[in-house]
Amino acid sequence: MPTILSKKIRLFTCLFFISIFSFSQSEDSYIALLAPQELMTKVNAIVRYDNQKVEINAIDDMVVHTKRIVTIYNKYGDKHANSLEFYSDNSSIKTIEARIYDGFGEEIKKIKKNDFTDNSAVSGGTLYSDSRIKYYDYTPIDYPYTIEFISEVKHNTTAFIPQWRPINGYFLAIQHAEYKIENNSGIPLKLKKENIENNNVVEVSEHHFTIENLPGVNYESYSPSLVTFTPNIKPALTKFNMNGVEGVNTNWQDFGKWVYGELLTGTDILPQSAIDDVKALTAGVDDKIERAKLVYKYMQDKTRYISVQIGIGGWKPMLADDVNKLGYGDCKGLTNYTKALLEAVDVPSYYTLVFGGRTILDIDDEFSSAQGNHAILCVPNDDENIFLECTSQTNPFGFSAGFTDDRAVLLVKPEGGEIVRTKIYEAEESVQKTNAEVIMDAAGGFTADVNIETTGFQYSLHEGIENNTERDQHSHYKDYWDNINNITIENITVKNDKESIVLNENVILSASNYASKSGDRLIFQPNMFNTVTTIPTRYIDRKLEFKVDRSFKDTDEFIIQLPEGFIVEAMTDSKEIKTQFGSYNFKVEPLDGNKLKYTRTYILLKGDYPKEDYKAFRDFRRQIVKHDKSKIVLIKA
């Protein structure tokens, strides 16, 4: 075994004669310090070599070859090891192995196929699934280290051709990455190329791409999603096979028609008892939306969500009859079941595919393929589409903020697919209104009766608190008002009006020593219950555009009863700020009875903004933080 000293001498020799001797890809890619110096600045890992080759041999025969070498410099880079492969009844792992090298390129571990952990690829909330994963979780002894991963996976489906997204994280540099599709099927292959300009991408041929020496992307506050500005190649066959069922995919209309005909048709048959239930429930209700509300509540009360990854590629829903009998289903099954119930009472609806999540991600309207990770239901109502989240037992009817709002989705209709956009919640619809009655005492403490009313996106941030334990609720409000020391929560009442989609929280609390004492004076911050405390990070030379995902509006009104014997000696003048990003204003007014009224309005507007405007955006937020800290000085009369 070579000693550490001998390793260092050999590495020094390599570095000294680097200008004389050249290294092949297989030699220098394993030595951490031989990565290009220009790539090593502010990175957690460097992809030294990444070669992905996709062979499409027939409509039901695809083989994916992967070889990847990654040098990892710290614990934050461990996630880029990516030593894993997925498989199922319709795919098989032919080859999987890995090797670990130390910083000097010496092999320290070889991982064979049997050394990989084999687990279900889905969460514990999944009832049953054939999706599995083989992975190796390496615990490093030291940094840097290099991991080489090799795999070959055979697929019987061609509906999910791997995309090429070589940059899958911040602070990750690329020394060499390559992607090639060999289409031997005779079926036309379509590609969409995104963000290949200015990212060192070379188009070797129509289906062959490489990247050389691409520096890592540094994370910046309010950055847009990585997929919007890093290289991405999307492939799809115009005819495909999904687990034995062939489909056509020349455009979204064709794809949607295939989903309707092959995945949905025949799955919506209900037992007569369920049909009788919903017909009796909606008898005499003429308005179709009111009928839909009653049916939606019926479905929520009768079912619960459990992930069920079966059927055609996990895309085909359970039979509506089975959901009705068992009382559970996944997003596909529950959506399809609700659709069948609505049809029974003459309310038309459309099964809808969507990328669900807090982060807004669109179905690509320009490129038809198997996209989406979630299913919801669309109920058309004149010029408006109402979207129903069928996996929630508590969601209000038609509420989509926070998970499926403001994104392109695919409506599945008998005549074909149609791309539409889900509801955008404007600032005036996403309001948080905080009112408080505050009584201060001469020692600087106070008692308060605080009421918070939220709608829209802000409702989604607060909704669910009513279901927490009393202990968790107390912890929540102490964290929420962490600007108040020595806080005691006296009473909590939460009312969730799902019809109006308004959440009302009433909290009675007290705090000691909130105001600081200075002789005969008390000094305190009148904005007790809704302060902005963080200023976005400053960048001397920002590289990325920035994005505000959602609009909102905060309105605050606090009536403050001053301690007996104290009057106002000084307070900050009112302030109003208007910008392209939103607006802010506050003022303090004296009221009769030795009271003050503090009012504040803060509006933030969604938008995609150029990097040149970031300084102005940061200044807007900085001013808000400053004015939210405004003080009032009281003095004994």
XYZ file of C-alpha atoms in Angstrom:
637
model
C 0.000 0.000 0.000
C 1.573 3.351 -1.018
C 2.268 5.742 1.839
C 0.744 9.212 2.069
C 4.189 10.682 1.412
C 4.716 8.603 -1.711
C 1.263 9.635 -2.951
C 2.096 13.295 -2.448
C 5.434 12.903 -4.265
C 3.727 11.183 -7.187
C 1.012 13.858 -7.333
C 3.650 16.616 -7.246
C 5.474 14.909 -10.100
C 2.242 14.748 -12.080
C 1.573 18.423 -11.523
C 5.176 19.439 -12.302
C 5.233 17.686 -15.642
C 1.638 18.501 -16.595
C 2.869 20.616 -19.489
C 4.918 17.714 -20.843
C 2.717 14.679 -20.295
C -0.932 14.452 -21.219
C -3.454 12.354 -19.338
C -6.191 10.284 -20.873
C -9.731 10.711 -19.652
C -9.489 7.522 -17.619
C -6.368 8.644 -15.734
C -6.605 12.277 -14.710
C -10.361 12.235 -14.047
C -9.776 10.338 -10.796
C -7.266 12.787 -9.271
C -9.033 15.596 -7.429
C -6.309 18.216 -7.792
C -6.030 17.669 -11.539
C -9.446 19.146 -12.162
C -9.203 22.395 -14.173
C -8.351 25.227 -11.794
C -10.954 27.512 -13.345
C -13.679 25.058 -12.268
C -12.587 24.705 -8.632
C -13.734 28.115 -7.395
C -16.733 27.949 -5.057
C -17.821 24.433 -5.966
C -18.955 21.509 -3.855
C -18.342 18.997 -6.628
C -17.092 18.743 -10.200
C -18.484 16.326 -12.772
C -15.217 15.124 -14.264
C -16.809 12.893 -16.861
C -20.462 12.119 -17.572
C -21.486 10.057 -20.579
C -25.110 9.059 -21.089
C -26.028 7.073 -24.179
C -29.635 6.162 -24.976
C -30.210 3.350 -27.475
C -33.755 3.127 -28.833
C -33.891 -0.178 -30.648
C -37.660 -0.521 -31.055
C -40.892 0.981 -29.802
C -40.615 -1.311 -26.763
C -36.847 -1.607 -26.394
C -34.625 1.113 -24.932
C -31.244 0.737 -23.230
C -29.626 3.550 -21.211
C -25.857 3.436 -20.620
C -24.352 5.705 -17.967
C -20.770 6.378 -16.923
C -20.150 9.209 -14.501
C -17.084 10.341 -12.572
C -17.618 13.028 -9.926
C -15.060 14.590 -7.581
C -16.647 15.702 -4.321
C -14.942 18.348 -2.182
C -17.157 18.647 0.903
C -20.289 17.300 2.607
C -22.526 19.543 0.491
C -21.245 17.789 -2.619
C -22.110 14.279 -1.389
C -25.565 14.496 -2.954
C -23.965 14.690 -6.405
C -22.566 11.166 -6.108
C -25.863 9.944 -7.676
C -24.959 6.277 -7.267
C -28.421 4.929 -7.982
C -30.750 3.493 -10.576
C -34.512 2.912 -10.654
C -36.158 -0.191 -12.039
C -39.559 -1.897 -12.146
C -41.412 -4.778 -13.752
C -40.867 -3.019 -17.072
C -37.179 -2.265 -16.689
C -34.146 -4.187 -15.497
C -30.678 -3.222 -14.334
C -28.160 -5.169 -16.405
C -25.061 -3.534 -14.942
C -24.473 -1.382 -11.876
C -21.150 -0.780 -10.120
C -19.138 1.978 -8.516
C -15.591 2.737 -7.420
C -14.338 5.198 -4.834
C -10.987 6.966 -5.171
C -9.138 9.140 -2.688
C -7.852 12.620 -3.475
C -4.747 11.188 -5.120
C -6.697 8.931 -7.458
C -6.008 5.708 -5.563
C -8.916 3.259 -5.551
C -10.135 2.704 -1.980
C -13.384 0.824 -2.543
C -15.122 -1.172 -5.245
C -18.903 -1.574 -5.052
C -20.421 -4.509 -6.907
C -24.072 -5.021 -7.824
C -24.809 -7.022 -4.690
C -23.359 -4.251 -2.505
C -26.067 -1.804 -3.560
C -29.080 -1.383 -1.280
C -32.349 -2.444 -2.927
C -35.494 -0.699 -1.674
C -38.938 0.374 -2.778
C -38.639 3.634 -4.698
C -41.720 5.171 -3.091
C -42.604 6.474 0.333
C -44.100 4.542 3.222
C -47.471 6.065 2.334
C -47.616 3.981 -0.807
C -49.860 0.935 -0.606
C -48.138 -1.060 -3.304
C -45.805 -0.366 -6.180
C -43.405 -2.189 -8.454
C -41.008 0.789 -8.609
C -37.703 0.038 -6.914
C -34.296 1.628 -6.500
C -30.758 0.321 -6.141
C -28.413 2.791 -4.468
C -25.107 3.007 -2.647
C -24.832 5.501 0.195
C -21.128 6.147 0.707
C -19.930 7.709 3.971
C -16.649 9.465 3.166
C -13.643 9.190 5.466
C -12.029 12.273 3.999
C -12.461 14.930 1.317
C -11.931 15.267 -1.556
C -12.859 11.914 -3.007
C -13.941 10.781 -6.454
C -16.707 8.334 -7.286
C -17.132 6.511 -10.565
C -20.573 5.077 -11.362
C -21.412 2.757 -14.267
C -24.820 1.344 -15.163
C -26.823 -0.185 -17.967
C -30.620 -0.311 -17.708
C -32.985 -1.948 -20.190
C -36.514 -0.531 -20.549
C -39.570 -2.057 -22.206
C -41.202 1.364 -22.410
C -40.193 4.333 -24.555
C -42.626 6.843 -23.071
C -39.972 8.191 -20.692
C -36.748 8.804 -22.595
C -34.237 10.345 -20.170
C -33.812 14.083 -20.540
C -30.351 15.626 -20.400
C -29.989 18.017 -17.493
C -26.262 17.950 -16.755
C -26.469 20.734 -14.139
C -28.652 19.402 -11.340
C -27.547 21.708 -8.559
C -25.793 24.896 -7.561
C -22.014 24.977 -6.961
C -21.565 22.055 -9.361
C -19.072 22.449 -12.233
C -18.889 20.326 -15.388
C -15.521 19.276 -16.835
C -16.997 16.999 -19.476
C -20.590 15.876 -20.040
C -21.958 14.052 -23.048
C -25.397 12.939 -24.165
C -26.193 10.859 -27.213
C -29.320 9.178 -28.534
C -29.027 6.366 -31.061
C -32.494 5.949 -32.556
C -32.639 2.600 -34.349
C -36.414 2.211 -34.042
C -37.404 3.856 -37.315
C -39.817 6.087 -35.371
C -39.281 9.840 -35.716
C -37.609 11.357 -32.641
C -38.291 14.961 -31.707
C -36.043 17.104 -29.522
C -36.414 20.394 -27.723
C -33.164 22.199 -26.922
C -33.257 24.710 -24.078
C -30.564 27.091 -22.826
C -27.734 25.609 -24.862
C -26.392 29.025 -25.882
C -23.817 30.553 -23.505
C -23.512 27.272 -21.604
C -20.573 25.712 -23.489
C -22.862 23.203 -25.223
C -21.546 21.779 -28.502
C -24.025 20.117 -30.844
C -21.865 17.354 -32.288
C -24.750 16.029 -34.379
C -28.537 16.121 -34.342
C -28.794 13.824 -31.315
C -25.330 14.224 -29.779
C -24.320 16.999 -27.369
C -21.305 17.758 -25.197
C -20.268 20.302 -22.580
C -16.666 21.156 -21.744
C -15.422 23.161 -18.757
C -18.613 24.818 -17.537
C -18.154 26.614 -14.179
C -20.620 26.015 -11.382
C -23.626 28.252 -10.845
C -23.596 30.156 -7.552
C -26.929 30.377 -5.778
C -28.355 33.894 -5.501
C -31.430 34.981 -3.544
C -34.675 34.934 -5.523
C -33.011 32.993 -8.347
C -35.393 31.405 -10.834
C -35.484 27.619 -11.022
C -32.284 26.060 -12.391
C -34.207 24.384 -15.220
C -35.135 27.784 -16.641
C -31.573 28.841 -17.459
C -29.370 25.717 -17.535
C -29.003 23.302 -20.476
C -31.811 20.834 -21.072
C -32.473 18.464 -23.949
C -35.989 16.996 -24.058
C -36.505 13.933 -26.312
C -39.701 12.102 -27.246
C -40.747 9.583 -29.879
C -43.782 10.461 -31.980
C -44.982 6.908 -31.310
C -44.189 5.229 -28.014
C -44.885 2.250 -25.821
C -45.952 2.576 -22.193
C -45.834 -0.850 -20.597
C -47.378 -2.667 -23.519
C -49.759 0.048 -24.669
C -48.737 1.996 -27.759
C -49.468 5.682 -28.140
C -49.148 8.605 -30.552
C -47.380 11.798 -29.568
C -47.094 14.260 -32.442
C -48.703 17.049 -30.392
C -50.611 17.650 -27.170
C -53.954 16.923 -28.807
C -52.756 13.455 -29.845
C -51.167 12.746 -26.486
C -54.245 13.848 -24.552
C -56.475 11.754 -26.786
C -54.273 8.730 -26.056
C -54.443 9.341 -22.286
C -58.229 9.587 -22.480
C -58.681 6.532 -24.679
C -56.079 4.188 -23.227
C -55.724 5.256 -19.587
C -59.124 6.627 -18.571
C -61.776 4.960 -20.704
C -63.454 2.133 -18.813
C -62.081 3.156 -15.410
C -64.994 5.419 -14.439
C -67.779 2.839 -13.895
C -69.472 3.317 -10.509
C -71.731 0.974 -8.555
C -75.384 1.981 -8.615
C -75.273 2.659 -4.876
C -72.723 5.468 -5.334
C -74.734 6.949 -8.196
C -77.875 6.864 -6.050
C -75.987 8.536 -3.163
C -74.828 11.556 -5.141
C -78.129 11.922 -6.993
C -79.992 11.999 -3.697
C -77.431 14.409 -2.274
C -77.889 16.882 -5.137
C -81.611 16.474 -5.704
C -83.275 19.844 -6.313
C -79.950 21.672 -6.733
C -80.090 23.351 -10.134
C -76.728 25.126 -10.105
C -74.026 22.749 -11.369
C -71.275 24.318 -9.256
C -73.346 23.853 -6.129
C -73.854 20.220 -7.132
C -70.099 19.920 -7.672
C -69.434 21.301 -4.174
C -71.728 18.728 -2.598
C -70.127 15.867 -4.542
C -66.607 17.099 -3.711
C -67.447 17.095 0.008
C -68.974 13.618 -0.360
C -65.730 12.366 -1.921
C -63.589 14.012 0.801
C -65.651 12.449 3.584
C -65.646 8.998 1.996
C -62.000 8.594 0.899
C -58.419 9.110 1.956
C -55.182 9.463 0.017
C -52.788 6.515 -0.312
C -50.225 6.327 -3.107
C -50.926 3.434 -5.476
C -48.234 3.150 -8.169
C -49.671 0.500 -10.462
C -51.191 0.380 -13.921
C -49.579 1.599 -17.097
C -46.323 3.144 -15.955
C -48.025 4.349 -12.785
C -50.191 6.571 -15.011
C -53.412 4.559 -15.191
C -55.851 5.275 -12.338
C -57.516 2.674 -10.162
C -61.045 1.730 -11.142
C -63.617 4.132 -9.706
C -65.518 1.115 -8.411
C -62.454 0.006 -6.415
C -61.921 3.482 -4.941
C -65.589 3.554 -3.913
C -65.348 0.098 -2.308
C -61.966 0.519 -0.596
C -62.253 4.188 0.377
C -58.763 5.147 -0.728
C -56.781 6.033 -3.819
C -53.873 8.076 -5.108
C -54.153 11.365 -6.999
C -55.063 9.555 -10.222
C -57.636 7.253 -8.650
C -59.292 9.936 -6.506
C -59.404 12.402 -9.403
C -60.923 9.803 -11.713
C -63.401 8.764 -8.992
C -64.510 12.367 -8.418
C -64.889 12.817 -12.167
C -67.162 9.763 -12.315
C -69.268 11.023 -9.387
C -69.709 14.417 -11.066
C -70.751 12.794 -14.326
C -73.463 10.954 -12.406
C -75.050 14.315 -11.507
C -74.499 15.902 -14.948
C -71.463 18.038 -14.061
C -68.789 17.798 -16.791
C -65.145 17.731 -15.717
C -61.699 16.971 -17.132
C -58.917 14.817 -15.741
C -55.855 17.105 -15.583
C -52.105 16.442 -15.486
C -49.915 18.922 -13.604
C -46.540 19.418 -11.936
C -47.643 19.851 -8.316
C -45.497 21.542 -5.691
C -44.704 24.856 -3.987
C -42.300 25.646 -6.831
C -44.210 26.701 -9.945
C -43.371 24.399 -12.866
C -45.254 24.317 -16.163
C -46.226 21.489 -18.454
C -44.273 22.508 -21.561
C -46.941 23.704 -23.991
C -44.444 23.578 -26.881
C -43.338 19.971 -26.425
C -45.741 17.079 -25.941
C -44.478 14.136 -23.894
C -45.237 12.224 -20.695
C -45.069 15.139 -18.248
C -46.474 15.880 -14.806
C -46.246 14.345 -11.337
C -49.813 14.850 -10.141
C -53.448 14.685 -11.249
C -56.233 17.155 -10.406
C -59.736 17.738 -11.756
C -60.983 20.675 -13.832
C -64.644 21.725 -13.656
C -65.360 24.215 -16.467
C -67.679 27.047 -15.494
C -68.403 29.423 -18.382
C -65.088 31.246 -18.999
C -63.549 30.008 -15.760
C -61.872 26.702 -14.966
C -62.283 25.526 -11.374
C -59.589 23.076 -10.267
C -60.166 20.505 -7.530
C -57.464 18.896 -5.397
C -58.921 15.435 -4.833
C -56.218 14.038 -2.516
C -57.081 16.354 0.385
C -59.797 15.642 2.917
C -59.744 19.281 4.068
C -59.089 21.415 0.977
C -61.802 24.006 0.181
C -63.642 23.544 -3.101
C -61.743 25.143 -5.984
C -58.705 26.136 -3.915
C -55.323 25.563 -5.585
C -53.009 28.211 -4.084
C -49.567 27.031 -3.042
C -49.497 23.646 -4.798
C -51.103 23.759 -8.256
C -51.678 27.495 -8.778
C -50.407 29.629 -11.681
C -49.006 26.926 -13.966
C -49.659 25.338 -17.343
C -51.543 22.019 -17.084
C -52.931 19.457 -19.531
C -56.687 18.985 -19.708
C -57.494 15.470 -20.948
C -60.571 15.643 -23.174
C -62.182 12.981 -25.398
C -61.112 14.956 -28.468
C -57.545 15.421 -27.205
C -55.308 17.349 -24.848
C -55.461 21.086 -24.196
C -52.956 23.231 -22.309
C -54.506 25.802 -19.958
C -53.302 27.752 -16.934
C -54.510 27.291 -13.390
C -55.693 30.202 -11.275
C -53.306 33.059 -10.560
C -53.857 34.540 -7.118
C -53.330 38.290 -7.320
C -52.215 40.427 -4.380
C -55.770 41.477 -3.549
C -56.774 37.801 -3.335
C -53.848 36.731 -1.155
C -54.344 38.988 1.832
C -53.224 38.719 5.415
C -55.097 41.141 7.655
C -53.795 41.450 11.215
C -55.741 43.457 13.791
C -54.751 43.794 17.438
C -55.963 45.446 20.619
C -52.931 46.054 22.844
C -52.804 47.249 26.458
C -49.357 48.287 27.659
C -48.298 48.543 31.305
C -45.896 50.876 33.036
C -43.263 48.137 33.335
C -43.034 47.778 29.522
C -45.131 44.647 29.174
C -48.432 44.222 27.372
C -51.465 42.053 26.861
C -52.987 41.725 23.390
C -55.948 40.311 21.538
C -54.680 39.538 18.022
C -56.790 38.500 15.038
C -55.230 37.228 11.782
C -57.412 36.732 8.696
C -55.893 35.154 5.584
C -57.091 34.455 2.048
C -55.602 33.052 -1.159
C -51.950 32.005 -1.111
C -51.579 33.329 2.423
C -54.480 31.072 3.483
C -52.423 28.119 2.229
C -49.518 29.167 4.474
C -51.705 29.223 7.605
C -54.284 26.527 6.828
C -53.984 23.403 8.963
C -53.023 25.126 12.219
C -56.500 24.319 13.530
C -55.688 20.600 13.343
C -52.512 20.847 15.429
C -52.307 19.934 19.093
C -52.535 22.736 21.644
C -48.837 22.352 22.394
C -47.895 22.591 18.718
C -50.141 25.639 18.294
C -48.428 27.400 21.204
C -45.013 26.588 19.709
C -46.172 27.832 16.313
C -47.226 31.263 17.550
C -44.121 31.679 19.708
C -42.023 31.016 16.600
C -44.259 33.226 14.469
C -43.737 36.137 16.881
C -40.107 35.429 17.703
C -39.471 39.181 17.780
C -41.348 39.295 21.104
C -39.374 38.078 24.123
C -41.015 36.558 27.202
C -44.241 35.809 25.324
C -47.049 33.785 26.893
C -49.926 32.411 24.805
C -53.143 32.617 26.808
C -55.786 31.375 24.364
C -56.092 30.295 20.722
C -59.232 30.074 18.564
C -59.013 29.113 14.883
C -61.977 29.146 12.486
C -61.642 27.837 8.951
C -64.435 29.062 6.677
C -64.033 26.744 3.701
C -67.026 28.179 1.875
C -65.479 31.657 1.731
C -61.917 30.248 1.945
C -60.985 32.492 4.843
C -58.953 31.410 7.851
C -59.386 33.367 11.068
C -56.916 33.003 13.939
C -57.563 34.693 17.257
C -54.743 34.665 19.810
C -54.731 36.239 23.256
C -51.208 36.706 24.562
C -49.018 38.651 26.931
C -45.368 39.616 27.188
C -43.197 41.170 29.872
C -40.486 43.768 29.308
C -41.377 44.320 25.640
C -40.556 48.033 25.879
C -37.094 48.965 27.061
C -36.888 51.371 30.012
C -34.608 54.388 30.124
C -35.209 56.461 33.225
C -38.744 57.806 32.957
C -39.036 56.636 29.369
C -40.380 53.538 27.625
C -39.133 52.808 24.112
C -40.952 50.243 21.977
C -41.611 49.096 18.431
C -45.304 49.589 17.515
C -45.169 46.917 14.789
C -45.403 44.018 17.179
C -47.080 41.355 15.092
C -45.948 41.449 11.449
C -42.366 42.525 10.912
C -40.055 41.928 7.949
C -36.631 41.221 9.419
C -34.469 39.932 6.556
C -32.818 41.873 3.751
C -31.979 39.915 0.573
C -28.293 39.141 0.167
C -26.146 41.829 -1.402
C -24.180 40.938 -4.552
C -21.479 43.167 -5.993
C -21.980 41.596 -9.422
C -25.201 39.610 -9.567
C -25.187 37.004 -12.336
C -28.789 35.772 -12.443
C -32.157 37.302 -13.136
C -34.495 37.198 -10.156
C -38.048 36.070 -9.635
C -40.898 36.709 -7.209
C -43.216 33.708 -7.547
C -46.410 35.011 -5.953
C -48.092 38.299 -5.083
C -49.523 39.090 -1.667
C -50.855 41.917 0.468
C -50.476 42.471 4.202
C -52.639 44.978 6.075
C -52.099 45.645 9.780
C -53.970 47.756 12.302
C -52.939 47.785 15.965
C -54.752 49.885 18.575
C -52.310 50.448 21.447
C -53.506 51.614 24.871
C -50.595 53.505 26.457
C -49.738 52.997 30.158
C -51.472 55.347 32.536
C -49.333 58.388 33.251
C -47.301 58.118 29.996
C -47.501 60.297 26.907
C -45.741 60.234 23.538
C -42.467 62.114 23.557
C -41.310 61.136 20.052
C -42.316 58.866 17.207
C -41.308 58.268 13.609
C -43.096 60.119 10.832
C -45.305 58.131 8.493
C -43.712 56.666 5.362
C -44.928 55.637 1.896
C -42.891 53.759 -0.722
C -43.993 52.842 -4.246
C -41.896 50.686 -6.596
C -42.318 48.302 -9.522
C -41.992 45.448 -7.004
C -44.843 46.612 -4.810
C -45.572 49.226 -2.185
C -45.304 49.887 1.547
C -46.731 52.446 3.915
C -47.199 52.918 7.621
C -48.367 55.631 9.987
C -49.051 56.159 13.681
C -52.008 58.296 14.743
C -53.057 59.453 18.237
C -56.573 58.505 19.355
C -58.722 59.671 22.249
C -58.213 57.929 25.571
C -54.393 57.953 25.404
C -54.326 55.440 22.542
C -52.299 55.116 19.325
C -53.337 53.520 16.035
C -50.588 51.887 14.018
C -51.486 51.011 10.403
C -49.343 49.336 7.791
C -49.799 47.980 4.251
C -47.202 45.912 2.390
C -47.790 44.649 -1.164
C -45.332 42.429 -3.051
C -45.915 41.766 -6.765
C -44.986 38.601 -8.625
C -42.752 38.995 -11.640
C -39.588 38.082 -13.523
C -37.079 40.887 -13.143
C -33.708 41.621 -14.797
C -30.620 41.317 -12.632
C -29.986 45.048 -13.081
C -33.088 45.745 -10.943
C -31.990 43.589 -8.023
C -30.269 46.469 -6.211
C -33.516 48.455 -6.317
C -35.470 45.426 -5.090
C -33.042 44.918 -2.240
C -33.294 48.598 -1.324
C -37.109 48.288 -1.253
C -36.856 45.415 1.208
C -34.150 47.177 3.216
C -36.422 50.177 3.696
C -39.254 47.916 4.854
C -36.999 46.292 7.450
C -35.867 49.717 8.605
C -39.371 51.162 8.961
C -40.773 48.005 10.563
C -38.252 48.683 13.345
C -39.495 52.248 13.891
C -39.710 53.185 17.569
C -42.015 55.238 19.776
C -40.702 56.961 22.911
C -43.061 57.410 25.861
C -42.339 59.580 28.878
C -44.053 59.910 32.197
C -46.327 62.937 32.147
